[in-house]
Short mmCIF file of C-alpha atoms in Angstrom, two decimals:
data_model
loop_
_atom_site.label_atom_id
_atom_site.label_comp_id
_atom_site.label_asym_id
_atom_site.label_seq_id
_atom_site.Cartn_x
_atom_site.Cartn_y
_atom_site.Cartn_z
CA VAL Q 13 70.64 103.26 99.60
CA GLN Q 14 71.08 100.31 101.81
CA LEU Q 15 73.82 98.86 103.72
CA GLN Q 16 74.07 95.25 104.10
CA ALA Q 17 76.74 93.77 106.70
CA SER Q 18 77.76 90.26 107.07
CA GLY Q 19 80.23 88.12 109.26
CA GLY Q 20 80.66 88.47 113.02
CA GLY Q 21 79.24 85.80 115.14
CA LEU Q 22 81.38 84.11 118.07
CA VAL Q 23 85.17 84.49 118.17
CA GLN Q 24 87.68 83.38 120.62
CA PRO Q 25 89.77 85.32 122.55
CA GLY Q 26 93.00 86.26 120.49
CA GLY Q 27 91.18 85.28 117.37
CA SER Q 28 90.14 87.34 114.31
CA LEU Q 29 87.07 88.44 112.56
CA ARG Q 30 86.24 89.79 109.20
CA LEU Q 31 83.23 91.85 108.62
CA SER Q 32 81.93 92.81 105.28
CA CYS Q 33 79.49 95.48 104.20
CA GLU Q 34 77.82 96.36 100.59
CA ALA Q 35 76.11 99.37 99.72
CA SER Q 36 73.29 98.85 97.28
CA GLY Q 37 71.36 101.50 95.10
CA HIS Q 38 72.04 103.74 92.14
CA ILE Q 39 75.27 104.98 93.91
CA LEU Q 40 77.60 107.13 92.09
CA ARG Q 41 79.99 107.66 94.79
CA ILE Q 42 80.38 107.23 98.57
CA GLU Q 43 82.54 109.71 100.22
CA VAL Q 44 83.11 107.98 103.62
CA MET Q 45 82.49 104.37 104.46
CA GLY Q 46 83.27 102.27 107.54
CA TRP Q 47 82.58 100.75 110.90
CA TYR Q 48 81.18 101.76 114.19
CA ARG Q 49 80.34 99.58 117.25
CA TRP Q 50 78.43 99.79 120.30
CA ALA Q 51 78.69 97.71 123.47
CA PRO Q 52 76.46 97.54 126.23
CA GLY Q 53 77.09 100.33 128.91
CA LYS Q 54 79.56 101.98 126.49
CA GLU Q 55 79.23 104.65 124.12
CA ARG Q 56 79.20 104.16 120.45
CA GLU Q 57 82.64 104.11 119.10
CA ARG Q 58 84.02 104.65 115.55
CA VAL Q 59 86.14 101.56 114.67
CA ALA Q 60 87.70 102.79 111.44
CA ILE Q 61 86.44 104.96 108.41
CA GLU Q 62 88.04 105.45 104.84
CA TYR Q 63 87.56 108.52 102.73
CA PHE Q 64 87.09 108.34 99.13
CA THR Q 65 90.54 109.73 98.87
CA GLY Q 66 91.98 106.81 100.72
CA GLU Q 67 92.64 108.59 104.02
CA GLN Q 68 91.79 106.53 106.99
CA GLU Q 69 90.90 107.25 110.56
CA TRP Q 70 90.86 104.73 113.55
CA SER Q 71 90.08 104.27 116.97
CA LEU Q 72 92.98 103.89 119.22
CA SER Q 73 91.66 100.70 120.64
CA VAL Q 74 92.05 98.76 117.36
CA LYS Q 75 94.66 100.61 115.56
CA GLY Q 76 97.68 98.38 114.60
CA ARG Q 77 95.60 95.20 114.83
CA ALA Q 78 92.76 96.18 112.05
CA THR Q 79 92.53 96.86 108.44
CA ILE Q 80 89.85 98.44 106.53
CA VAL Q 81 89.55 97.64 102.74
CA ARG Q 82 87.14 99.78 100.59
CA ASP Q 83 86.21 98.47 97.00
CA HIS Q 84 84.70 101.97 95.14
CA ALA Q 85 83.57 99.81 92.20
CA LYS Q 86 81.88 97.41 94.42
CA ASN Q 87 80.63 99.92 97.07
CA THR Q 88 81.84 97.51 99.57
CA VAL Q 89 83.97 97.99 102.90
CA ASP Q 90 85.51 95.18 104.75
CA LEU Q 91 86.93 95.11 108.23
CA GLN Q 92 89.52 92.61 109.56
CA MET Q 93 90.55 92.61 113.06
CA SER Q 94 92.88 90.32 114.96
CA LYS Q 95 93.85 89.68 118.59
CA LEU Q 96 90.14 90.16 119.72
CA THR Q 97 89.53 90.50 123.44
CA SER Q 98 86.27 90.92 125.28
CA GLU Q 99 86.47 94.64 124.84
CA ASP Q 100 86.03 94.19 121.12
CA ALA Q 101 82.49 92.42 121.79
CA ALA Q 102 79.80 94.70 120.36
CA VAL Q 103 77.24 95.21 117.72
CA TYR Q 104 79.25 96.47 114.70
CA TYR Q 105 77.41 98.68 112.23
CA CYS Q 106 78.39 99.55 108.88
CA TYR Q 107 78.29 103.19 108.03
CA ALA Q 108 78.32 105.38 105.16
CA GLU Q 109 78.18 109.25 104.56
CA ARG Q 110 77.70 111.68 101.79
CA VAL Q 111 76.49 108.80 99.32
CA THR Q 112 75.91 110.70 95.95
CA THR Q 113 72.99 108.86 94.06
CA LEU Q 114 71.09 109.80 91.05
CA ARG Q 115 68.64 111.38 93.51
CA GLY Q 116 71.01 113.53 95.34
CA VAL Q 117 73.43 112.98 98.40
CA GLU Q 118 71.97 110.55 101.11
CA GLY Q 119 73.51 110.05 104.69
CA PRO Q 120 74.63 109.32 107.18
CA LEU Q 121 73.47 105.81 106.53
CA TRP Q 122 73.69 102.83 108.96
CA GLY Q 123 73.44 99.02 108.28
CA GLN Q 124 71.53 96.70 110.26
CA GLY Q 125 74.11 95.64 112.98
CA THR Q 126 76.27 92.61 113.30
CA LEU Q 127 76.89 91.04 116.81
CA VAL Q 128 80.32 90.00 117.60
CA THR Q 129 81.00 87.89 120.71
CA VAL Q 130 84.35 87.18 122.09
CA SER Q 131 84.41 84.31 124.34
CA SER Q 132 85.99 80.82 124.90
#
């Protein structure tokens, strides 16, 4: 199973971003899917995840200005954030856990990371 993320780049302060991630492989079910981020000098932070049941968990730093949408049929997860500040600048990583495939259960799995820069 591979996770392929897209989106990110340069965003102006106060602007918005959209990140997309697709899991590929012989996937039957993904229990958890979402996003983490890692900024220089900071600890890795879980931004948001969504369980197969639809339950979501959020970082307090983005709650209220971000949405996460999973498509179980396509094995994708999108993250949309608004009102970005310099605190949101980081490398964002797609994440998947307990991925059931024809060969068994895999995970945790990480995408390649996509850089988000917040600057005018």
